[in-house]
XYZ file of C-alpha atoms in Angstrom:
425
model
C -59.427 -25.260 -13.781
C -57.744 -27.799 -16.025
C -54.400 -29.369 -15.162
C -52.519 -31.430 -17.701
C -49.165 -32.909 -16.746
C -47.637 -34.420 -19.862
C -45.084 -37.145 -19.180
C -45.052 -37.358 -15.398
C -41.506 -37.071 -14.074
C -39.681 -39.574 -11.852
C -41.702 -42.644 -12.789
C -40.652 -45.493 -15.100
C -42.248 -45.027 -18.541
C -44.639 -42.460 -19.980
C -47.957 -41.330 -18.459
C -49.995 -38.120 -18.465
C -52.177 -36.768 -15.682
C -55.377 -34.857 -16.606
C -57.610 -33.107 -14.046
C -60.583 -30.944 -15.035
C -62.631 -29.060 -12.407
C -65.351 -26.417 -12.866
C -66.550 -24.138 -10.040
C -64.947 -26.353 -7.423
C -66.486 -29.556 -8.829
C -64.358 -32.332 -10.308
C -65.471 -33.140 -13.861
C -62.691 -35.413 -15.047
C -59.610 -37.091 -13.616
C -57.608 -39.696 -15.487
C -54.123 -41.168 -15.670
C -53.335 -41.595 -19.353
C -50.940 -44.448 -20.153
C -49.390 -43.468 -23.467
C -46.545 -45.963 -23.742
C -46.715 -47.990 -26.975
C -48.039 -51.552 -26.609
C -45.134 -54.005 -26.587
C -46.735 -57.441 -27.132
C -44.078 -59.392 -25.264
C -46.352 -62.418 -25.029
C -46.386 -62.472 -28.846
C -42.598 -62.613 -28.951
C -42.728 -65.914 -27.080
C -44.760 -67.764 -29.721
C -43.005 -70.991 -30.680
C -39.986 -70.340 -28.424
C -38.350 -73.220 -26.585
C -38.757 -73.304 -22.795
C -35.055 -72.545 -22.332
C -35.473 -69.206 -24.204
C -38.619 -67.971 -22.446
C -37.234 -66.434 -19.233
C -34.346 -64.569 -20.934
C -36.789 -63.088 -23.494
C -39.600 -62.087 -21.124
C -37.120 -60.485 -18.669
C -36.435 -57.840 -21.361
C -39.878 -56.449 -20.654
C -38.253 -54.299 -17.948
C -34.849 -53.093 -16.794
C -36.042 -52.393 -13.243
C -37.728 -55.687 -12.324
C -36.033 -58.091 -14.753
C -35.113 -60.451 -11.907
C -38.762 -60.811 -10.859
C -39.837 -61.521 -14.429
C -37.060 -64.111 -14.732
C -37.945 -65.850 -11.466
C -41.704 -66.018 -12.068
C -41.173 -67.099 -15.672
C -38.951 -69.974 -14.534
C -41.508 -70.973 -11.882
C -44.381 -70.980 -14.408
C -42.349 -73.075 -16.852
C -41.303 -75.540 -14.145
C -44.913 -75.878 -13.064
C -46.068 -76.442 -16.650
C -43.391 -79.047 -17.394
C -43.405 -80.759 -13.999
C -39.838 -79.877 -12.990
C -39.135 -79.860 -9.220
C -36.508 -77.545 -7.710
C -34.277 -78.041 -4.674
C -34.222 -76.141 -1.385
C -30.868 -74.638 -2.453
C -32.473 -73.246 -5.631
C -35.456 -71.879 -3.679
C -33.139 -70.134 -1.201
C -30.899 -68.610 -3.869
C -33.905 -67.411 -5.876
C -35.379 -65.817 -2.738
C -32.046 -64.068 -2.095
C -32.080 -62.770 -5.669
C -35.643 -61.491 -5.150
C -34.537 -59.675 -1.983
C -31.718 -58.060 -3.971
C -34.127 -56.753 -6.583
C -36.594 -55.424 -4.022
C -33.703 -53.524 -2.424
C -32.592 -52.224 -5.833
C -36.056 -50.966 -6.721
C -37.114 -49.648 -3.297
C -33.860 -47.711 -2.695
C -34.183 -46.215 -6.181
C -37.767 -45.114 -5.543
C -37.211 -43.836 -2.001
C -34.097 -41.773 -2.594
C -34.161 -40.918 -6.296
C -37.913 -40.636 -7.038
C -39.639 -39.679 -3.758
C -37.150 -37.710 -1.644
C -36.992 -34.724 -4.050
C -40.763 -34.192 -3.535
C -40.314 -33.900 0.227
C -37.153 -31.770 0.138
C -38.502 -29.275 -2.406
C -36.107 -29.970 -5.286
C -36.922 -31.115 -8.837
C -34.595 -34.154 -8.730
C -31.794 -35.701 -6.697
C -29.093 -33.827 -8.648
C -29.278 -30.539 -6.630
C -28.878 -32.663 -3.485
C -25.469 -33.851 -4.707
C -24.217 -30.387 -3.626
C -26.514 -29.490 -0.715
C -26.949 -32.995 0.824
C -23.888 -34.907 -0.291
C -24.170 -37.272 2.700
C -27.704 -38.249 1.648
C -26.733 -38.925 -1.966
C -23.624 -40.880 -0.947
C -25.740 -43.041 1.369
C -28.263 -43.683 -1.400
C -25.509 -44.766 -3.776
C -23.936 -47.081 -1.175
C -27.253 -48.825 -0.534
C -27.980 -49.071 -4.256
C -24.562 -50.641 -4.832
C -25.239 -53.204 -2.089
C -28.488 -54.217 -3.815
C -26.732 -54.443 -7.196
C -23.990 -56.594 -5.648
C -26.567 -59.105 -4.325
C -28.092 -59.484 -7.789
C -24.651 -59.652 -9.387
C -23.391 -62.422 -7.093
C -26.543 -64.567 -7.304
C -27.830 -63.757 -10.794
C -24.562 -63.136 -12.622
C -25.178 -59.417 -13.181
C -27.261 -56.607 -11.610
C -30.101 -56.693 -14.183
C -31.291 -59.338 -16.632
C -29.793 -62.265 -14.699
C -27.936 -64.983 -16.599
C -27.410 -67.807 -14.073
C -31.012 -68.768 -13.075
C -32.405 -71.353 -15.474
C -35.201 -73.911 -15.704
C -34.649 -76.400 -12.876
C -31.979 -74.478 -10.964
C -28.875 -72.416 -11.739
C -26.367 -72.725 -14.588
C -23.658 -71.377 -12.260
C -23.651 -71.091 -8.479
C -22.269 -68.147 -6.507
C -18.964 -68.686 -4.717
C -19.192 -69.191 -0.955
C -16.608 -66.428 -0.494
C -18.815 -64.044 -2.498
C -21.823 -64.840 -0.292
C -19.676 -64.265 2.804
C -18.692 -60.893 1.326
C -22.359 -60.008 0.773
C -23.133 -60.885 4.381
C -20.418 -58.493 5.598
C -21.783 -55.737 3.323
C -25.314 -56.265 4.631
C -24.163 -55.933 8.246
C -22.048 -52.883 7.401
C -25.129 -51.264 5.809
C -27.040 -51.144 9.100
C -25.826 -47.615 10.063
C -26.926 -46.351 6.623
C -30.328 -47.953 7.189
C -30.638 -46.297 10.607
C -29.957 -42.893 9.004
C -32.454 -43.709 6.244
C -35.143 -44.423 8.834
C -34.304 -41.145 10.617
C -34.579 -39.263 7.309
C -37.961 -40.687 6.333
C -39.320 -40.352 9.860
C -38.704 -36.607 9.537
C -40.550 -36.188 6.218
C -44.138 -34.873 6.400
C -46.313 -37.539 4.766
C -49.511 -35.950 3.359
C -52.740 -36.805 5.149
C -55.247 -38.690 3.003
C -57.233 -41.789 3.864
C -59.091 -44.003 1.397
C -59.710 -47.616 2.199
C -59.577 -50.067 -0.711
C -59.053 -53.777 -1.337
C -55.455 -54.902 -0.649
C -54.277 -57.950 -2.634
C -51.086 -60.001 -2.367
C -49.782 -63.556 -2.317
C -50.524 -65.618 0.775
C -46.890 -66.554 1.329
C -47.459 -69.396 3.800
C -45.520 -68.795 7.018
C -43.127 -66.237 5.446
C -43.635 -62.645 4.389
C -44.860 -63.098 0.805
C -42.310 -63.320 -2.005
C -43.318 -66.618 -3.603
C -46.660 -68.263 -2.904
C -49.360 -70.555 -4.235
C -52.386 -68.539 -3.093
C -53.886 -65.078 -3.699
C -55.367 -63.321 -0.668
C -57.070 -59.963 -0.203
C -58.434 -57.799 2.585
C -61.926 -58.420 1.159
C -61.659 -62.151 1.751
C -60.229 -63.511 -1.484
C -58.329 -66.765 -0.931
C -57.700 -68.508 -4.244
C -54.977 -70.648 -5.816
C -52.554 -68.767 -8.065
C -53.585 -71.154 -10.861
C -57.035 -69.468 -10.730
C -55.692 -65.915 -11.087
C -57.568 -65.310 -14.352
C -60.906 -66.136 -12.693
C -60.017 -64.066 -9.600
C -58.814 -60.901 -11.329
C -60.719 -59.254 -14.159
C -58.592 -57.300 -16.617
C -60.359 -54.746 -18.824
C -59.629 -51.949 -21.275
C -60.242 -48.201 -20.969
C -60.002 -45.705 -23.852
C -57.203 -43.579 -22.359
C -54.705 -46.345 -21.602
C -52.533 -48.715 -23.585
C -52.307 -50.814 -20.404
C -55.117 -52.960 -19.104
C -56.861 -52.008 -15.869
C -57.892 -54.638 -13.297
C -60.470 -55.251 -10.569
C -61.317 -58.083 -8.183
C -64.024 -57.791 -5.490
C -64.465 -54.014 -5.934
C -63.919 -51.629 -8.855
C -60.231 -51.325 -7.927
C -57.592 -52.815 -5.656
C -54.014 -52.152 -4.559
C -50.959 -54.397 -4.865
C -47.423 -53.599 -3.678
C -45.623 -52.869 -0.414
C -48.592 -51.340 1.450
C -50.879 -54.242 0.439
C -48.240 -56.769 1.514
C -47.645 -54.987 4.816
C -51.377 -54.948 5.549
C -51.917 -58.614 4.619
C -48.757 -60.010 6.258
C -47.703 -57.471 8.883
C -47.100 -60.166 11.537
C -44.677 -61.963 9.207
C -42.299 -58.998 8.821
C -38.881 -59.493 10.430
C -38.527 -58.304 14.053
C -36.421 -55.297 13.062
C -38.871 -54.355 10.282
C -41.813 -54.444 12.718
C -39.898 -52.174 15.107
C -39.230 -49.695 12.305
C -42.879 -49.836 11.216
C -44.021 -49.064 14.759
C -41.541 -46.187 15.070
C -42.754 -44.675 11.769
C -46.451 -45.082 12.567
C -47.151 -47.750 9.932
C -49.722 -50.312 11.025
C -51.580 -53.262 9.529
C -54.650 -51.042 9.175
C -53.015 -48.193 7.198
C -55.287 -46.713 4.507
C -53.203 -43.700 3.418
C -51.723 -44.524 -0.014
C -48.851 -42.087 0.683
C -47.835 -44.602 3.391
C -46.624 -46.846 0.580
C -43.408 -44.879 1.040
C -43.138 -46.072 4.668
C -44.094 -49.644 3.737
C -41.369 -49.611 1.086
C -38.754 -48.618 3.676
C -40.028 -51.252 6.133
C -39.578 -53.853 3.383
C -36.002 -52.645 2.845
C -35.271 -53.415 6.506
C -37.053 -56.771 6.223
C -35.105 -57.803 3.107
C -31.721 -56.874 4.613
C -32.417 -58.795 7.823
C -33.821 -61.822 5.997
C -30.990 -61.818 3.434
C -28.439 -62.147 6.260
C -30.316 -65.138 7.686
C -30.749 -66.666 4.224
C -27.031 -66.439 3.420
C -26.254 -68.108 6.753
C -28.647 -70.945 5.891
C -27.180 -71.437 2.407
C -23.583 -71.450 3.685
C -24.413 -73.768 6.580
C -26.038 -76.279 4.206
C -23.091 -75.982 1.795
C -23.297 -75.114 -1.908
C -23.351 -78.068 -4.276
C -23.688 -78.425 -8.032
C -27.040 -79.883 -9.117
C -27.903 -81.666 -12.352
C -30.553 -79.923 -14.461
C -33.455 -82.124 -15.469
C -34.632 -82.255 -19.088
C -38.458 -82.292 -19.217
C -40.508 -84.525 -21.470
C -43.763 -83.402 -23.103
C -45.733 -80.203 -22.695
C -48.253 -78.788 -20.255
C -49.716 -75.662 -18.721
C -48.699 -73.778 -15.595
C -49.094 -70.467 -13.765
C -46.920 -68.876 -11.087
C -46.702 -65.592 -9.187
C -44.096 -63.577 -7.317
C -44.233 -60.455 -5.195
C -42.219 -58.088 -7.404
C -41.198 -54.726 -5.891
C -44.411 -53.065 -7.161
C -46.773 -55.932 -6.373
C -48.052 -59.331 -7.422
C -46.781 -60.452 -10.827
C -48.385 -63.394 -12.661
C -47.023 -65.427 -15.590
C -48.848 -68.356 -17.218
C -47.686 -70.509 -20.141
C -48.877 -73.405 -22.248
C -46.240 -75.644 -23.908
C -46.590 -78.162 -26.729
C -45.074 -81.646 -26.716
C -41.760 -80.252 -28.016
C -41.494 -77.826 -25.101
C -42.349 -74.750 -27.195
C -44.749 -71.957 -26.191
C -48.351 -72.181 -27.395
C -49.994 -69.651 -25.023
C -48.609 -66.928 -22.765
C -50.074 -64.366 -20.369
C -48.472 -61.828 -18.019
C -50.398 -59.723 -15.476
C -48.289 -56.788 -14.300
C -48.444 -55.071 -10.864
C -48.662 -51.525 -12.218
C -51.586 -52.451 -14.482
C -53.386 -53.856 -11.424
C -52.830 -50.552 -9.580
C -53.979 -48.151 -12.317
C -57.696 -48.182 -11.451
C -56.836 -47.677 -7.786
C -54.559 -44.721 -8.575
C -57.385 -43.064 -10.499
C -59.825 -43.769 -7.656
C -57.378 -42.180 -5.185
C -56.968 -39.144 -7.438
C -60.747 -38.692 -7.766
C -61.126 -38.847 -3.994
C -58.188 -36.527 -3.291
C -58.673 -33.759 -5.871
C -61.815 -32.144 -4.346
C -59.962 -31.590 -1.061
C -57.087 -29.843 -2.845
C -58.979 -27.510 -5.215
C -58.305 -24.520 -2.942
C -54.542 -24.907 -3.318
C -52.472 -22.975 -5.839
C -52.248 -24.900 -9.098
C -48.531 -25.677 -8.700
C -49.007 -27.120 -5.198
C -52.080 -29.112 -6.273
C -50.100 -30.570 -9.167
C -47.200 -31.473 -6.863
C -49.483 -33.265 -4.416
C -51.118 -35.293 -7.196
C -47.782 -36.236 -8.727
C -46.584 -37.344 -5.277
C -49.604 -39.626 -5.006
C -48.914 -41.261 -8.365
C -45.229 -41.664 -7.477
C -46.187 -43.273 -4.133
C -47.283 -46.290 -6.207
C -43.888 -46.345 -7.997
C -45.573 -47.201 -11.317
C -43.595 -49.083 -13.961
C -45.437 -48.061 -17.104
C -43.257 -49.923 -19.615
C -44.030 -53.244 -17.934
C -47.756 -52.571 -17.846
C -48.462 -51.909 -21.522
C -49.923 -55.289 -22.485
C -53.081 -54.637 -24.463
C -53.627 -58.149 -25.641
C -53.858 -61.558 -24.066
C -52.373 -63.637 -26.868
C -53.666 -67.122 -27.512
C -51.891 -68.781 -30.408
C -53.632 -71.211 -32.770
């Protein structure tokens, strides 16, 4: 039996799934990444530090805020620019907004159709209008957070090196707080919906990697940690993670302690379960998600738990910002060049940027390590472990189950197609 799914549906970008089995034995299983290489690091050559974040954010329309925030952090580290507590809080709020944007999109628009037996969310606009309306309300809330803090829902314009070029109005933040509180009934119904969905049974333990995050649930952080004992500074990411090429992918694969590892919501939940908000931990317990989960389909549950966490933490963060009072801050002009690396927990996992600047503040070297690329080897390992147990199913059902597994990782293929680490001379 040979199954070829060209251009997997309901993922970002283009990928093919190929499974070949003979007499009940798996011969081949691969996830082909066929998106054209995009060489975004090359586009940065010679660009001034003030241009870097706006350019690199164009790598993706789904996680442009994460790319902006980590790019700014890497530049500030390279050029020795400190940032204020107000800037850190507003950037964290922007990161929460993007995680909500991406997770709501994946849960309702990408994953739910699999569990309700429809090809997409469009048939549900007639049969489950309440569900679709709820999804759109939550998505609008997430967009509004990014719009207020970043200046627009995608590709933010107000974050800049050293701080913000324009601050949100206090009245706008107060409005966001009211929206977040008003969203709680929609979140309760979302938890009820996903608690009722039958998550496929499949266990495969792997290495789970994320940022350390200090005392908070990881968003920003200076250390890399893993379930296999990795504890390394972010600055040493290149020595901690090995990227490598495979013939069937235009994206790099990655490994750390083992041949594959997982990043993303399930890895974060495993590594930092105790640092989830109180309400998020309650939801996790009610849905059967624990710090020892090894079912990759449970990424769906971890994603929803993070939605609850981000909403609760965003309310507290807005209170802290308003209590401290918003104030304009002068932006510092750096002198000289330097090198720096930074990382952020993007919706799909740990995202690294590293830059080298010359004395004029222009890019000499650039490197980006993308969450989806780090997950590709683990997705293939999951598929190889899962396929033998499904070979007795009808071909259509087997295909559906495999596609569901790939979608559980919420891959962002366009971001991941970085064949080359570019070092300019």
